[in-house]
Coordinates of C-alpha atoms and ligand atoms in Angstrom, one line a residue:
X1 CA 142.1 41.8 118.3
X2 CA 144.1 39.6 120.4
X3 CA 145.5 41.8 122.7
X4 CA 141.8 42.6 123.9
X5 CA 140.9 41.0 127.2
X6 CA 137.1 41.8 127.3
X7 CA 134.5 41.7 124.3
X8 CA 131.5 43.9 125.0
X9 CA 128.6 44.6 122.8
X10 CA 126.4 47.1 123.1
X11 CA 122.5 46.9 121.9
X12 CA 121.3 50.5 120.0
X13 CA 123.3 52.6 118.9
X14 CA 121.3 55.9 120.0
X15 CA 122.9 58.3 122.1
X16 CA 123.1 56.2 125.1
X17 CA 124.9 53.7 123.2
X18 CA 126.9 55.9 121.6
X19 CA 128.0 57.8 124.3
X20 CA 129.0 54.4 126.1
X21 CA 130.6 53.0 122.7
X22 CA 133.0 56.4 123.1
X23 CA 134.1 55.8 126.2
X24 CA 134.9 52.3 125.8
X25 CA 136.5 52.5 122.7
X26 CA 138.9 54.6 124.0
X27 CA 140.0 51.8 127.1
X28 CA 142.7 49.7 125.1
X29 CA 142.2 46.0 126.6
X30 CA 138.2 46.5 125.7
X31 CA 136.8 45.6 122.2
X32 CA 133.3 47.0 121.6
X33 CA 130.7 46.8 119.1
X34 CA 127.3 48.3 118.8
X35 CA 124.6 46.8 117.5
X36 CA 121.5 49.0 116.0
X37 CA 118.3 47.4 114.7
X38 CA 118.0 50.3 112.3
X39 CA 119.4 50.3 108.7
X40 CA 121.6 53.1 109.9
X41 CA 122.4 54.6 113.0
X42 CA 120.3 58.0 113.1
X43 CA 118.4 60.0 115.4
X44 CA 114.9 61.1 115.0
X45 CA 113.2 63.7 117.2
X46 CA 114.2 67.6 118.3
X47 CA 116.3 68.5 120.7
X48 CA 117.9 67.7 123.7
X49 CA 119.2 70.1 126.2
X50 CA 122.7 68.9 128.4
X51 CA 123.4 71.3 131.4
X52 CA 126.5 71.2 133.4
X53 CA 126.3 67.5 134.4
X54 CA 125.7 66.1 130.9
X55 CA 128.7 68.3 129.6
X56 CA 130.7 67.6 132.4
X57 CA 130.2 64.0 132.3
X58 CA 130.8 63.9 128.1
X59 CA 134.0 65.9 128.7
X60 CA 135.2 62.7 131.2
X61 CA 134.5 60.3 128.6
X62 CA 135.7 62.9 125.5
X63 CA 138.7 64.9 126.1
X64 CA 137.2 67.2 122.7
X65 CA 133.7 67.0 123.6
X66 CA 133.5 71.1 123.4
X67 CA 134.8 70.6 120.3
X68 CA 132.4 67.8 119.2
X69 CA 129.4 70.2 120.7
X70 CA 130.6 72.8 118.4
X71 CA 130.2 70.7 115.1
X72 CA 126.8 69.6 116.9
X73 CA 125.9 72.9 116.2
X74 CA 124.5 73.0 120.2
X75 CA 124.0 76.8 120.8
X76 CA 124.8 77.4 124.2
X77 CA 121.9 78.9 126.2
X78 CA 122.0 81.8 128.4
X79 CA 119.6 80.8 131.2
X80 CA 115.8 79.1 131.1
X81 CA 113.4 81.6 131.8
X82 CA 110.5 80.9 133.7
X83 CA 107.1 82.8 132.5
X84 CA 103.6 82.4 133.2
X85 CA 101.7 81.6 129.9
X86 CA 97.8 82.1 131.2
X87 CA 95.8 83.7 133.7
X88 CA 95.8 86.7 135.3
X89 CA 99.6 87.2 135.8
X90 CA 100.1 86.2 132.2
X91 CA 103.7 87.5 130.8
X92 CA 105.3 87.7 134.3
X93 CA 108.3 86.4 134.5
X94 CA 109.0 83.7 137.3
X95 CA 112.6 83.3 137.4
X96 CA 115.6 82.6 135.2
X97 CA 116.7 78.9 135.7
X98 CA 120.5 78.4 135.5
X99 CA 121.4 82.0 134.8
X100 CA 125.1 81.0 135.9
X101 CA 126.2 78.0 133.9
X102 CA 125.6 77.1 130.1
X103 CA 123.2 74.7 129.1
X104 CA 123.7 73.1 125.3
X105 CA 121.1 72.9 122.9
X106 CA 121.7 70.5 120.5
X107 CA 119.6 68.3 117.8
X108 CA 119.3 65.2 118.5
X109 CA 120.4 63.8 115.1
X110 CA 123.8 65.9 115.2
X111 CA 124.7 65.0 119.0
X112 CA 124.3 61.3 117.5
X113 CA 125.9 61.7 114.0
X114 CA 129.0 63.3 115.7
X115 CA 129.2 60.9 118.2
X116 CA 129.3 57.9 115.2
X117 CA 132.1 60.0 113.7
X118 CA 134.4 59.3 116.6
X119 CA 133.8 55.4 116.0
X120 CA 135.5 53.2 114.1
X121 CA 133.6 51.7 111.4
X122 CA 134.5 48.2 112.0
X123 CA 132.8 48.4 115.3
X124 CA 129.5 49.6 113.8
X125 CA 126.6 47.2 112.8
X126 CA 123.2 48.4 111.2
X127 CA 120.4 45.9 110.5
X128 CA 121.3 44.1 113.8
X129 CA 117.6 43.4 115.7
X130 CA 118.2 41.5 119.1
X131 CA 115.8 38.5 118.9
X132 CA 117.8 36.8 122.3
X133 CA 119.9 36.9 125.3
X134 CA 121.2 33.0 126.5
X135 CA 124.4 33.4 129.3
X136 CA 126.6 31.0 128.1
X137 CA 129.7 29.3 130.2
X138 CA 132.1 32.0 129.4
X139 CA 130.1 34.9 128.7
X140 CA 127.0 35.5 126.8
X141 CA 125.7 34.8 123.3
X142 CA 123.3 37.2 121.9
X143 CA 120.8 36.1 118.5
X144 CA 119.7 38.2 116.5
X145 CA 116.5 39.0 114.1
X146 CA 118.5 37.6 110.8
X147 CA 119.8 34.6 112.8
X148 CA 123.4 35.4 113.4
X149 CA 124.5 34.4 116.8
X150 CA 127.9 36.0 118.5
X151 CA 129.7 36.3 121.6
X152 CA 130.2 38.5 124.3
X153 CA 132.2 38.7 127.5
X154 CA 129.5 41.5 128.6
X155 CA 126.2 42.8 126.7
X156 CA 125.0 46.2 127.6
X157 CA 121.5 47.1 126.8
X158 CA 121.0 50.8 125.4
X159 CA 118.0 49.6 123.0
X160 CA 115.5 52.5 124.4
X161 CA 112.4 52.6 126.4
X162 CA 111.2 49.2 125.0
X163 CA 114.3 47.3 125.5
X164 CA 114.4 43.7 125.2
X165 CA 117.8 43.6 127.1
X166 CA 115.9 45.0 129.9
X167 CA 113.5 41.9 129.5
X168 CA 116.3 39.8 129.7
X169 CA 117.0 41.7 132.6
X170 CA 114.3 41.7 135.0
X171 CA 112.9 38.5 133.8
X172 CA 111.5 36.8 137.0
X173 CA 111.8 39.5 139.3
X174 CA 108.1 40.8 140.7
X175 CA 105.1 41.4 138.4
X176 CA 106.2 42.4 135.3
X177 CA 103.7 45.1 135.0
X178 CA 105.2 47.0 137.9
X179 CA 108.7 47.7 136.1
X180 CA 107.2 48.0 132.4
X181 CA 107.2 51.4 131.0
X182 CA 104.0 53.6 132.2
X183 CA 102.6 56.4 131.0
X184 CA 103.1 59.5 133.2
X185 CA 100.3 61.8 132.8
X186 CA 101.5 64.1 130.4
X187 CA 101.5 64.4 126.2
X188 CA 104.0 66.7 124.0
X189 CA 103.8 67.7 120.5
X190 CA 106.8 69.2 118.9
X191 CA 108.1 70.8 115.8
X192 CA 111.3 72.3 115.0
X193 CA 110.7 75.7 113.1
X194 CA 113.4 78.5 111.0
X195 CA 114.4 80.7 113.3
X196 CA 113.5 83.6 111.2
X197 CA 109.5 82.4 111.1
X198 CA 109.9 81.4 114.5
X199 CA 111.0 85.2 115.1
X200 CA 108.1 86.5 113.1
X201 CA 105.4 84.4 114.6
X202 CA 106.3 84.9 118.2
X203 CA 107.9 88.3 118.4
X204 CA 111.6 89.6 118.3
X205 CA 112.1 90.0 122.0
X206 CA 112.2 86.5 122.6
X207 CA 115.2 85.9 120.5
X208 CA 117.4 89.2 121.1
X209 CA 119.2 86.4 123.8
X210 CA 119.6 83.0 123.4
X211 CA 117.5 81.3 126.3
X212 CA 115.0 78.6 126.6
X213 CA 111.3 80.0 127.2
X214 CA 109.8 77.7 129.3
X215 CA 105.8 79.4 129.9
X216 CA 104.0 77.7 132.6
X217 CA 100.1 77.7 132.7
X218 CA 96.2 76.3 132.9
X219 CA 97.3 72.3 132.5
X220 CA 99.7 72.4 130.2
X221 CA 103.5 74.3 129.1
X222 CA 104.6 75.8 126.0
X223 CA 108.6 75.4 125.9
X224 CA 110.9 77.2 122.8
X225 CA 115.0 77.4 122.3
X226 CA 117.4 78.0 119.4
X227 CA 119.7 75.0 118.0
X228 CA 121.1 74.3 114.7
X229 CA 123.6 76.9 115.0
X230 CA 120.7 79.5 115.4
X231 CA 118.9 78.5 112.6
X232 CA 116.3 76.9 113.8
X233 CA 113.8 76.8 116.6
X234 CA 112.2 73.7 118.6
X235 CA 108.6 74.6 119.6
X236 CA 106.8 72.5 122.2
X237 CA 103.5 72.2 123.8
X238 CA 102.9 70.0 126.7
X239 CA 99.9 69.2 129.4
X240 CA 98.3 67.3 131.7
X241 CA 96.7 64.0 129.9
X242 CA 93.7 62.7 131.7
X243 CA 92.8 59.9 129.5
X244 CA 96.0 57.9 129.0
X245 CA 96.2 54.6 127.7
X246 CA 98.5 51.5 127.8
X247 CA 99.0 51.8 124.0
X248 CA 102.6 51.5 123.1
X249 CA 101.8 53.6 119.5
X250 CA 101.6 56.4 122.6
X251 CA 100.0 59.0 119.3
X252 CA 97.6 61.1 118.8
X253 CA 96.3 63.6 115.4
X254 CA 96.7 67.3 116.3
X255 CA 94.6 70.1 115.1
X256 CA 94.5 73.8 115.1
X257 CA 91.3 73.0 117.1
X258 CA 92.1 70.3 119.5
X259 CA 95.3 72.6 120.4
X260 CA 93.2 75.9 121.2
X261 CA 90.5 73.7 123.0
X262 CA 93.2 72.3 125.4
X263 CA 94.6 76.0 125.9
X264 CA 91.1 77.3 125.6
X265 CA 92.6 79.4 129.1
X266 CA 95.6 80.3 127.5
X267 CA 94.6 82.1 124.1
X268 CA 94.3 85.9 125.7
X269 CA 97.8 85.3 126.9
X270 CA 101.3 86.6 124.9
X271 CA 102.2 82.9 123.5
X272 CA 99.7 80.2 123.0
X273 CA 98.1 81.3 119.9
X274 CA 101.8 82.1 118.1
X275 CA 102.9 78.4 119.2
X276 CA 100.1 76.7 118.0
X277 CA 100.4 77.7 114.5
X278 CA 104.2 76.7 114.9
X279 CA 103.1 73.3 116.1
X280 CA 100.6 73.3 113.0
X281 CA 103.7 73.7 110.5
X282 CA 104.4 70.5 109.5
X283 CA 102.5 68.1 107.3
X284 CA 101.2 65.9 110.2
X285 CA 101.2 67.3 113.7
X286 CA 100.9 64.6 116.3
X287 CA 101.0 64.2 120.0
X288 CA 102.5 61.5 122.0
X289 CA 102.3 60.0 125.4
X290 CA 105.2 60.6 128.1
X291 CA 106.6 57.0 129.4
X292 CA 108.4 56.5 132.3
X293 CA 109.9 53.1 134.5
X294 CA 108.4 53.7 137.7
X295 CA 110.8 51.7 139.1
X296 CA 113.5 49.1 138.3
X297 CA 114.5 46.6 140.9
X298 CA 117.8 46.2 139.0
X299 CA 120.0 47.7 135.9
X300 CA 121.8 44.0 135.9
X301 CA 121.9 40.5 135.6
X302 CA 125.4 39.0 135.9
X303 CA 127.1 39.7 132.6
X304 CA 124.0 41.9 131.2
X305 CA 123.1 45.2 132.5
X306 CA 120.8 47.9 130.7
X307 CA 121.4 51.8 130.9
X308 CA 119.9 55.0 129.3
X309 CA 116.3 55.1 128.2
X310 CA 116.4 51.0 128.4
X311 CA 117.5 52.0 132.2
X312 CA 115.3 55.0 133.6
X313 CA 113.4 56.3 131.2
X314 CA 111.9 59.7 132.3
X315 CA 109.2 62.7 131.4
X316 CA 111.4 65.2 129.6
X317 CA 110.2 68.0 132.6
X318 CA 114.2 68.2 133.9
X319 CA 115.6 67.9 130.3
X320 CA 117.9 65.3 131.7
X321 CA 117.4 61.5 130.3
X322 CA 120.1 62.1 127.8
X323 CA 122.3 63.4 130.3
X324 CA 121.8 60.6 132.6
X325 CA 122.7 58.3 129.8
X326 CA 125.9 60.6 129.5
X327 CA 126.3 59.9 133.2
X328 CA 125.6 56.2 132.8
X329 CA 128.5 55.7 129.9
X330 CA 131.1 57.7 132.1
X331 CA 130.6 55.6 134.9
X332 CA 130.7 52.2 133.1
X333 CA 133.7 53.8 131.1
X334 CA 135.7 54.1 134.4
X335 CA 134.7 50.5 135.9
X336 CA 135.4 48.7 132.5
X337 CA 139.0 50.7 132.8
X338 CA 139.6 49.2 136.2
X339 CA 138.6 45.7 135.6
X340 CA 141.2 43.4 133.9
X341 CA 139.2 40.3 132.9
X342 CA 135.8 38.7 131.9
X343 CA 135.4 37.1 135.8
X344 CA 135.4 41.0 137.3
X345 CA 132.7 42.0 135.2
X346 CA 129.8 41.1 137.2
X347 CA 131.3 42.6 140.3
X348 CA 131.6 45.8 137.6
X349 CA 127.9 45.9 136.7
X350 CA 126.8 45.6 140.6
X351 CA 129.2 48.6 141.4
X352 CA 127.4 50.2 138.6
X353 CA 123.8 49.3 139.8
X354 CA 124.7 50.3 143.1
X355 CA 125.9 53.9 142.2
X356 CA 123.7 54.6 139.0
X357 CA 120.2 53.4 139.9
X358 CA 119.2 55.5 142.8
X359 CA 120.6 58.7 141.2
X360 CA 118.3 57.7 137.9
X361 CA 115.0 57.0 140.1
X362 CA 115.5 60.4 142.0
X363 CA 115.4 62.2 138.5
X364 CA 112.4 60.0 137.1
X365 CA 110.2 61.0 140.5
X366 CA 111.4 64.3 140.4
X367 CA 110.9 65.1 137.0
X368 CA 107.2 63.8 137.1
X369 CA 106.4 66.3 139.8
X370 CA 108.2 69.0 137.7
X371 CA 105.8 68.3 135.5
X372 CA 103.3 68.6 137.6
X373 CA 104.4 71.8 138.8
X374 CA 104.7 73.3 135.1
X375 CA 101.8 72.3 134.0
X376 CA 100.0 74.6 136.3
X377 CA 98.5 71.9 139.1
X378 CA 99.4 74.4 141.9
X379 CA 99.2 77.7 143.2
X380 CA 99.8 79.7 139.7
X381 CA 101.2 82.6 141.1
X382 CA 104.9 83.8 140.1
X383 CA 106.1 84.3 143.8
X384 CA 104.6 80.8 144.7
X385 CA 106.1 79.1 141.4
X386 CA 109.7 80.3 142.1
X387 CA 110.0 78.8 145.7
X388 CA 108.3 75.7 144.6
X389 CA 110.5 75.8 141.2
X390 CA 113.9 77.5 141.9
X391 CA 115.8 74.6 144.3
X392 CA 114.2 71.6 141.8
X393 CA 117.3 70.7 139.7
X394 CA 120.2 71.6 142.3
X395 CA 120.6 68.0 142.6
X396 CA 120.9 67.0 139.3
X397 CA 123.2 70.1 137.9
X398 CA 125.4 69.6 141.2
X399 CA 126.5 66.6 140.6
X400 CA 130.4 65.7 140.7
X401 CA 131.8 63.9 138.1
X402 CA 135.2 63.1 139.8
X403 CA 133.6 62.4 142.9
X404 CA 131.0 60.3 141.0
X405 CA 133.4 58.1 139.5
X406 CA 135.8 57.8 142.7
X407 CA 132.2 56.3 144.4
X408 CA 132.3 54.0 141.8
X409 CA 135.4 52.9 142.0
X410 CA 135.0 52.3 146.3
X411 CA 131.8 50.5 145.2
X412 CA 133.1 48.0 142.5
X413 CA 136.8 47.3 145.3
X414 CA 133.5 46.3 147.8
X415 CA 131.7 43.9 145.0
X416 CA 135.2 42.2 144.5
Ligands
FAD501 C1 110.1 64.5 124.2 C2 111.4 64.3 124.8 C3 112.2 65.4 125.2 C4 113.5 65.1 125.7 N1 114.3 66.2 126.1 C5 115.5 66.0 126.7 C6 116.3 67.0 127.1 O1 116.1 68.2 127.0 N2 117.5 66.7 127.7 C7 117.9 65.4 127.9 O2 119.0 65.1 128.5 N3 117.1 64.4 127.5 C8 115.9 64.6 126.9 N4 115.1 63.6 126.5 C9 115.5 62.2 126.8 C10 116.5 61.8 125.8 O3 116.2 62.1 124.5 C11 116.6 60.3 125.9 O4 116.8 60.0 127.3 C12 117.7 59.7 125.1 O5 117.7 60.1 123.8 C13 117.7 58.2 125.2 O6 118.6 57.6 124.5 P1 118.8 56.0 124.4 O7 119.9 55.8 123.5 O8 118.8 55.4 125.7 O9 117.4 55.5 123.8 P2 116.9 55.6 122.3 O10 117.1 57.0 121.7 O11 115.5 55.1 122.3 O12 117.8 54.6 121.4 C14 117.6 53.2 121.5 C15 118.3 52.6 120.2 O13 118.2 51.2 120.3 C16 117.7 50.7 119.1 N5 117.1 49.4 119.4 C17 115.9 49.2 120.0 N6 115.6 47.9 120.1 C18 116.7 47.2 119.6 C19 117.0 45.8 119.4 N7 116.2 44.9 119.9 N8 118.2 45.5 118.8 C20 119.0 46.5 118.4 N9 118.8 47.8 118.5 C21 117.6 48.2 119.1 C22 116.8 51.7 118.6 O14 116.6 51.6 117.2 C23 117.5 53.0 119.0 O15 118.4 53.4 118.0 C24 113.9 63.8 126.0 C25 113.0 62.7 125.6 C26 111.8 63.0 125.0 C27 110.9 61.8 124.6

């Protein structure tokens, strides 16, 4: 690969790092390689919704990304419809979120495994654990689990929520406590259903259209779309969680019981009781704890720089951490194409920093007071609910992508 001015690796080969691997791959003076900790490089989880800017962004980094949706098997969604789930306005619709653009629905495992397929193999490597991250001279050399040690002009973190490259990081900058992941306030339990007993259970009419049903009630949220090429459903239940701890396992056992006694409120209403025997479906039903940064001081470190989940991780509440790591990998796609050697790299990261992180934080805060908001801690009237609700994600759906990359462009000619 001698023609290649700039080696970069990339840590975790999720769908941060995937994303990011796509659109470097595709810049001919950069060689990239991604790293994954885990025998192969799979996805485990439901689904993940990408609105406008995540598909906007993915089309930036891959001309054939409606293309690479398709084989996802993302079922496009024709609004999210807002309904009360408890009390006495029960059934009431609030409003229909995003009733003019599409929003994708896609499992998480397919997003990733068609994302691999566009990779060469060559710059794939499974069973590759990070142990360290020592700059070097010239660059920076990076050790992993099974002792091997290589080289990198630039190493980008995208190894998740724990990330050790976000260690590396913020190592030394303010109590490290304050820019560890948190937990939020709120616990989800999911399960991914056929769409035919998903039908049965919860009734026909919420599946004559394709639309997310997002039901908003007594501290907690019960959330359901189609994916899989409409043959399955994702059921989710959500709320408020008083008693958080620091515990990184972040699970909990579920039971037919423990679910009705934290919707005790919500069991006369049209969906609670349907969704909880959903949730029950699967041989162990667990809850976990939402984690979020709180705040980041920095995405980078001279030649290092983290992004995705290792980044800004956030509550799920604006279904938008994947698509910020979509946003993340277009930007550093563009820098990396207008940077010619290893020496313009750090100037690259800080433009990236610059443009990225504020956007990130905004979602994170936001997202936790979406939560807030959906789980019922205000005024749970439909009227009240749509003023509070309706202008929540403009800024996130409204964002640019050309005018997002140009900004980054301005901002890396100013750290040169
Ligand atoms: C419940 C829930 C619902 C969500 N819903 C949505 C949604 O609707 N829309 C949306 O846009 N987003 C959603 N998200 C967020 C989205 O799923 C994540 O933001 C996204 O998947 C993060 O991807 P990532 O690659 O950054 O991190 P991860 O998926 O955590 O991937 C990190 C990878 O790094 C690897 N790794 C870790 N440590 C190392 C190491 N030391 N060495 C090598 N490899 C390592 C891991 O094995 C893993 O493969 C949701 C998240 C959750 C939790």
């Amino acid at each position: 690969m001698a023609h290649k001015q700039l080696r970069v690796a990339i840590i975790g080969g999720g769908l941060a790092g995937a994303a990011l691997a796509n659109a470097l791959v595709r810049i001919s003076h950069v060689d990239v390689h991604v790293f994954e900790s885990a025998p192969e490089f799979s996805e485990r989880g439901a689904a993940v919704g990408l609105a406008k800017n995540a598909q906007s962004a993915l089309a930036q980094i891959l001309p054939s990304a409606t293309d690479l949706l398709e084989k996802a098997g993302a079922v496009r969604m024709n609004s999210s419809r807002i309904i009360l789930g408890s009390g006495p306005e029960a059934g009431k619709i609030v409003f229909d979120l995003a009733a003019d653009d599409i929003n994708m629905v896609v499992h998480r495992a397919s997003l990733l495994r068609e994302l691999i397929a566009h990779l060469p193999e060559e710059s794939l490597h499974p069973n590759k654990q990070l142990a360290a991250i020592n700059p070097s001279e010239s660059g920076v050399e990076i050790t992993f689990q099974d002792g091997s040690v290589y080289h990198f002009d630039a190493v980008i973190g995208a190894d998740g929520i724990f990330s050790t490259v976000r260690e590396h990081v913020l190592h030394g900058i303010g109590a490290d406590e304050e820019h560890s992941p948190s937990p939020a306030g709120f616990w989800d339990c999911r399960n991914v259903v056929l769409f035919d007993e998903a039908k049965a259970i919860l009734g026909e009419k919420y599946f004559d259209v394709d639309r997310q049903y997002d039901w908003v009630g007594d501290g907690a949220f019960i959330m359901h779309d189609v994916l899989e090429d409409r043959t399955m459903v994702q059921c989710v239940i959500s709320g408020v969680e008083k008693d958080a701890s620091k515990n990184r396992d972040r699970k909990r056992q579920l039971t037919q019981e423990s679910l009705k006694s934290s919707l005790s409120s919500w069991l006369d209403g049209p969906i609670a009781d349907g969704m909880i025997n959903l949730i029950c479906d699967q041989p162990d039903p667990c809850g976990y704890s939402q984690w979020e940064h709180k705040s980041t001081p920095t995405y980078v470190r001279e030649r290092v720089c983290v992004m995705g989940d290792a980044a800004h991780a956030t509550t799920p509440w604006q279904g938008s951490g994947a698509g910020l790591a979509i946003e993340d990998a277009m930007v550093l796609g563009t820098l990396f194409a207008n940077i010619a050697s290893p020496s313009e790299i750090s100037a690259a990261f800080k433009a990236y920093d610059l443009i990225r992180r504020p956007r990130c934080q905004q979602v994170i805060d936001s997202s936790r007071e979406t939560g807030r908001i959906l789980c019922g801690q205000v005024d749970l009237r439909a009227e009240e609910l749509m003023k509070l609700l309706a202008p929540r994600w403009n800024f996130i759906f409204g964002l640019d992508m050309e005018s997002h990359k140009r900004e980054a462009l301005e901002a890396l000619k100013t750290a040169r």
